[in-house]
PDB file of C-alpha atoms in Angstrom:
ATOM      1  CA  ASP B  18      50.442 -59.283 -56.173  1.00 67.00           C
ATOM      2  CA  SER B  19      47.847 -62.192 -56.131  1.00 76.00           C
ATOM      3  CA  LYS B  20      44.426 -59.351 -57.329  1.00 85.00           C
ATOM      4  CA  MET B  21      46.316 -58.930 -60.281  1.00 83.00           C
ATOM      5  CA  ARG B  22      47.101 -62.360 -60.834  1.00 83.00           C
ATOM      6  CA  GLN B  23      43.409 -63.474 -60.250  1.00 86.00           C
ATOM      7  CA  ILE B  24      41.612 -61.377 -62.160  1.00 85.00           C
ATOM      8  CA  HIS B  25      43.859 -62.173 -65.380  1.00 84.00           C
ATOM      9  CA  TYR B  26      43.870 -65.780 -64.547  1.00 81.00           C
ATOM     10  CA  ASN B  27      41.342 -67.059 -66.663  1.00 81.00           C
ATOM     11  CA  MET B  28      42.345 -63.775 -69.199  1.00 82.00           C
ATOM     12  CA  ASN B  29      44.316 -66.544 -71.449  1.00 80.00           C
ATOM     13  CA  ILE B  30      46.692 -63.050 -72.111  1.00 85.00           C
ATOM     14  CA  THR B  31      49.704 -63.656 -73.768  1.00 85.00           C
ATOM     15  CA  ASP B  32      53.688 -62.170 -73.883  1.00 87.00           C
ATOM     16  CA  TYR B  33      52.259 -61.661 -77.375  1.00 85.00           C
ATOM     17  CA  HIS B  34      48.951 -59.941 -75.788  1.00 87.00           C
ATOM     18  CA  PHE B  35      51.148 -57.762 -72.950  1.00 91.00           C
ATOM     19  CA  ASP B  36      52.890 -56.896 -75.394  1.00 91.00           C
ATOM     20  CA  ALA B  37      51.540 -55.740 -77.832  1.00 90.00           C
ATOM     21  CA  VAL B  38      49.880 -53.113 -74.792  1.00 90.00           C
ATOM     22  CA  LEU B  39      53.492 -51.603 -73.939  1.00 93.00           C
ATOM     23  CA  GLU B  40      53.564 -50.842 -77.573  1.00 92.00           C
ATOM     24  CA  ASN B  41      50.586 -49.135 -77.474  1.00 91.00           C
ATOM     25  CA  PHE B  42      51.044 -47.662 -74.687  1.00 92.00           C
ATOM     26  CA  TRP B  43      54.247 -46.373 -75.883  1.00 93.00           C
ATOM     27  CA  CYS B  44      52.807 -45.126 -79.064  1.00 91.00           C
ATOM     28  CA  ALA B  45      49.551 -43.490 -77.439  1.00 93.00           C
ATOM     29  CA  SER B  46      51.952 -41.492 -74.706  1.00 93.00           C
ATOM     30  CA  GLU B  47      54.225 -40.614 -77.473  1.00 93.00           C
ATOM     31  CA  LEU B  48      51.197 -38.976 -79.042  1.00 92.00           C
ATOM     32  CA  MET B  49      50.802 -37.188 -76.291  1.00 92.00           C
ATOM     33  CA  GLU B  50      54.655 -35.802 -76.396  1.00 94.00           C
ATOM     34  CA  MET B  51      55.581 -37.751 -73.182  1.00 93.00           C
ATOM     35  CA  SER B  52      59.959 -37.620 -73.160  1.00 95.00           C
ATOM     36  CA  ASN B  53      60.783 -40.450 -74.101  1.00 94.00           C
ATOM     37  CA  PRO B  54      62.635 -41.159 -70.535  1.00 94.00           C
ATOM     38  CA  VAL B  55      59.417 -40.979 -68.590  1.00 94.00           C
ATOM     39  CA  ILE B  56      57.524 -43.415 -71.215  1.00 93.00           C
ATOM     40  CA  THR B  57      60.805 -45.879 -70.919  1.00 94.00           C
ATOM     41  CA  ASP B  58      60.107 -45.276 -66.405  1.00 94.00           C
ATOM     42  CA  ALA B  59      56.486 -46.389 -67.460  1.00 93.00           C
ATOM     43  CA  VAL B  60      57.552 -48.973 -69.811  1.00 93.00           C
ATOM     44  CA  GLU B  61      59.807 -50.242 -67.017  1.00 93.00           C
ATOM     45  CA  VAL B  62      57.268 -49.913 -64.438  1.00 92.00           C
ATOM     46  CA  LEU B  63      54.640 -52.511 -66.067  1.00 91.00           C
ATOM     47  CA  GLY B  64      56.649 -54.820 -67.618  1.00 91.00           C
ATOM     48  CA  LYS B  65      56.978 -55.810 -63.652  1.00 90.00           C
ATOM     49  CA  VAL B  66      53.422 -56.715 -63.654  1.00 91.00           C
ATOM     50  CA  ARG B  67      54.123 -58.732 -67.323  1.00 90.00           C
ATOM     51  CA  GLN B  68      54.425 -61.958 -65.305  1.00 89.00           C
ATOM     52  CA  MET B  69      51.438 -61.294 -62.630  1.00 88.00           C
ATOM     53  CA  VAL B  70      48.922 -60.764 -65.690  1.00 88.00           C
ATOM     54  CA  THR B  71      50.064 -63.492 -67.669  1.00 87.00           C
ATOM     55  CA  ALA B  72      50.316 -66.360 -65.166  1.00 85.00           C
ATOM     56  CA  GLY B  73      46.579 -68.268 -66.494  1.00 82.00           C
ATOM     57  CA  CYS B  74      47.678 -68.868 -70.361  1.00 79.00           C
ATOM     58  CA  THR B  75      51.298 -69.484 -69.116  1.00 74.00           C
ATOM     59  CA  VAL B  76      50.162 -72.163 -66.511  1.00 77.00           C
ATOM     60  CA  ARG B  77      48.149 -73.827 -68.911  1.00 75.00           C
ATOM     61  CA  LEU B  78      50.034 -73.602 -72.058  1.00 75.00           C
ATOM     62  CA  GLU B  79      52.748 -75.593 -70.206  1.00 77.00           C
ATOM     63  CA  ILE B  80      50.828 -78.508 -68.649  1.00 77.00           C
ATOM     64  CA  ALA B  81      49.347 -78.604 -72.435  1.00 73.00           C
ATOM     65  CA  ARG B  82      52.988 -79.642 -73.648  1.00 72.00           C
ATOM     66  CA  LYS B  83      53.789 -82.080 -71.406  1.00 76.00           C
ATOM     67  CA  LYS B  84      50.646 -83.421 -72.180  1.00 74.00           C
ATOM     68  CA  SER B  85      51.223 -83.487 -75.116  1.00 68.00           C
ATOM     69  CA  GLU B  86      55.021 -84.614 -74.293  1.00 68.00           C
ATOM     70  CA  SER B  87      54.035 -87.387 -72.131  1.00 69.00           C
ATOM     71  CA  GLN B  88      51.026 -88.001 -74.350  1.00 67.00           C
ATOM     72  CA  GLY B  89      51.379 -87.320 -77.926  1.00 64.00           C
ATOM     73  CA  THR B  90      48.761 -86.270 -80.115  1.00 60.00           C
ATOM     74  CA  ASP B  91      47.254 -89.713 -80.069  1.00 61.00           C
ATOM     75  CA  GLY B  92      44.360 -88.725 -78.657  1.00 71.00           C
ATOM     76  CA  LEU B  93      43.427 -85.267 -80.108  1.00 78.00           C
ATOM     77  CA  TYR B  94      42.447 -86.474 -83.420  1.00 83.00           C
ATOM     78  CA  GLU B  95      40.125 -88.467 -81.325  1.00 83.00           C
ATOM     79  CA  CYS B  96      39.058 -85.973 -79.325  1.00 83.00           C
ATOM     80  CA  LEU B  97      38.058 -83.852 -82.635  1.00 85.00           C
ATOM     81  CA  GLY B  98      35.697 -85.975 -83.141  1.00 89.00           C
ATOM     82  CA  ALA B  99      37.846 -88.265 -86.016  1.00 89.00           C
ATOM     83  CA  ALA B 100      37.207 -88.035 -89.318  1.00 89.00           C
ATOM     84  CA  THR B 101      33.931 -86.798 -89.087  1.00 93.00           C
ATOM     85  CA  GLY B 102      34.451 -83.987 -86.235  1.00 91.00           C
ATOM     86  CA  LEU B 103      37.865 -82.628 -88.189  1.00 91.00           C
ATOM     87  CA  GLN B 104      36.043 -82.478 -91.633  1.00 92.00           C
ATOM     88  CA  THR B 105      33.210 -80.606 -89.675  1.00 92.00           C
ATOM     89  CA  PHE B 106      36.513 -78.148 -88.501  1.00 90.00           C
ATOM     90  CA  ILE B 107      37.712 -77.675 -92.230  1.00 91.00           C
ATOM     91  CA  ASP B 108      34.730 -77.095 -93.766  1.00 91.00           C
ATOM     92  CA  LYS B 109      33.379 -74.771 -91.157  1.00 90.00           C
ATOM     93  CA  LEU B 110      37.172 -72.860 -91.691  1.00 88.00           C
ATOM     94  CA  TYR B 111      36.583 -72.275 -95.083  1.00 88.00           C
ATOM     95  CA  GLU B 112      33.040 -71.543 -95.355  1.00 87.00           C
ATOM     96  CA  THR B 113      34.282 -69.197 -92.649  1.00 87.00           C
ATOM     97  CA  MET B 114      37.799 -67.800 -95.176  1.00 86.00           C
ATOM     98  CA  ALA B 115      35.289 -67.476 -97.372  1.00 84.00           C
ATOM     99  CA  LYS B 116      33.215 -64.717 -95.531  1.00 86.00           C
ATOM    100  CA  ASP B 117      36.080 -62.971 -94.963  1.00 83.00           C
ATOM    101  CA  GLU B 118      36.161 -59.092 -97.957  1.00 84.00           C
ATOM    102  CA  MET B 119      40.670 -59.211 -97.170  1.00 80.00           C
ATOM    103  CA  ILE B 120      41.122 -63.502 -97.611  1.00 84.00           C
ATOM    104  CA  LYS B 121      37.858 -64.642 -99.939  1.00 82.00           C
ATOM    105  CA  HIS B 122      39.491 -64.942-103.358  1.00 82.00           C
ATOM    106  CA  TYR B 123      41.650 -66.238-102.149  1.00 79.00           C
ATOM    107  CA  PHE B 124      40.084 -69.789-101.196  1.00 76.00           C
ATOM    108  CA  THR B 125      37.249 -69.732-104.754  1.00 76.00           C
ATOM    109  CA  GLY B 126      38.077 -72.158-107.002  1.00 76.00           C
ATOM    110  CA  SER B 127      37.133 -75.283-109.005  1.00 71.00           C
ATOM    111  CA  LYS B 128      39.973 -76.901-107.391  1.00 79.00           C
ATOM    112  CA  MET B 129      38.876 -75.957-103.391  1.00 82.00           C
ATOM    113  CA  GLU B 130      37.554 -79.496-102.513  1.00 85.00           C
ATOM    114  CA  ALA B 131      39.921 -81.152-103.673  1.00 84.00           C
ATOM    115  CA  ILE B 132      42.253 -78.598-101.195  1.00 83.00           C
ATOM    116  CA  LYS B 133      40.132 -79.059 -98.097  1.00 86.00           C
ATOM    117  CA  LYS B 134      40.503 -82.473 -98.729  1.00 86.00           C
ATOM    118  CA  SER B 135      44.047 -82.361 -99.335  1.00 85.00           C
ATOM    119  CA  GLN B 136      44.045 -79.945 -95.895  1.00 85.00           C
ATOM    120  CA  GLY B 137      41.886 -82.378 -93.500  1.00 87.00           C
ATOM    121  CA  SER B 138      44.679 -85.981 -93.943  1.00 86.00           C
ATOM    122  CA  TYR B 139      47.243 -83.490 -93.057  1.00 83.00           C
ATOM    123  CA  LEU B 140      45.497 -82.445 -90.211  1.00 85.00           C
ATOM    124  CA  ALA B 141      44.449 -86.027 -89.815  1.00 86.00           C
ATOM    125  CA  VAL B 142      47.807 -87.343 -89.391  1.00 82.00           C
ATOM    126  CA  MET B 143      49.280 -84.366 -87.280  1.00 79.00           C
ATOM    127  CA  PHE B 144      46.658 -84.969 -84.802  1.00 81.00           C
ATOM    128  CA  GLY B 145      47.066 -89.292 -84.698  1.00 80.00           C
ATOM    129  CA  ALA B 146      44.662 -90.366 -87.045  1.00 83.00           C
ATOM    130  CA  PRO B 147      45.712 -93.849 -87.800  1.00 82.00           C
ATOM    131  CA  ILE B 148      45.861 -93.168 -91.522  1.00 81.00           C
ATOM    132  CA  GLN B 149      49.192 -92.212 -93.655  1.00 78.00           C
ATOM    133  CA  TYR B 150      49.630 -88.619 -95.533  1.00 74.00           C
ATOM    134  CA  GLU B 151      49.921 -88.907 -99.206  1.00 76.00           C
ATOM    135  CA  GLY B 152      49.621 -85.121-100.658  1.00 72.00           C
ATOM    136  CA  ARG B 153      52.842 -82.866-101.152  1.00 70.00           C
ATOM    137  CA  PRO B 154      54.989 -81.880 -98.658  1.00 66.00           C
ATOM    138  CA  LEU B 155      54.868 -78.310 -96.979  1.00 55.00           C
ATOM    139  CA  ASP B 156      57.908 -77.227 -98.374  1.00 58.00           C
ATOM    140  CA  ARG B 157      57.257 -78.134-101.924  1.00 62.00           C
ATOM    141  CA  ILE B 158      53.701 -75.967-101.289  1.00 53.00           C
TER     142      ILE B 158
END
């Protein structure tokens, strides 16, 4: 029990990841022509270790949630390096997207700098910058 938790604690395995493994296990079992009752039993047994496998991520997410609730996100902007750090993040994000063959066509054109500037302003406010966001509301974009 504790060995399982210890091995997986720093892997940041979420419930989403665990569910994906169970789904892949189910599909592989069907391909191996295992009967549905056997697959169901195996998935049930595997499900019993979920808490041990996801414990580390769950603990860190809960600590982060409580910290955000008590301290807000005001300090996040400064932790990221304020305007300079946020701009570096935005630049790297768009550079990465521009290299991705599946999505890069969405991130070309003459308005890209304006989009990056607007997104930077929005994220700055979300992360606690002392500025007022003046862009379009998200539900209108």
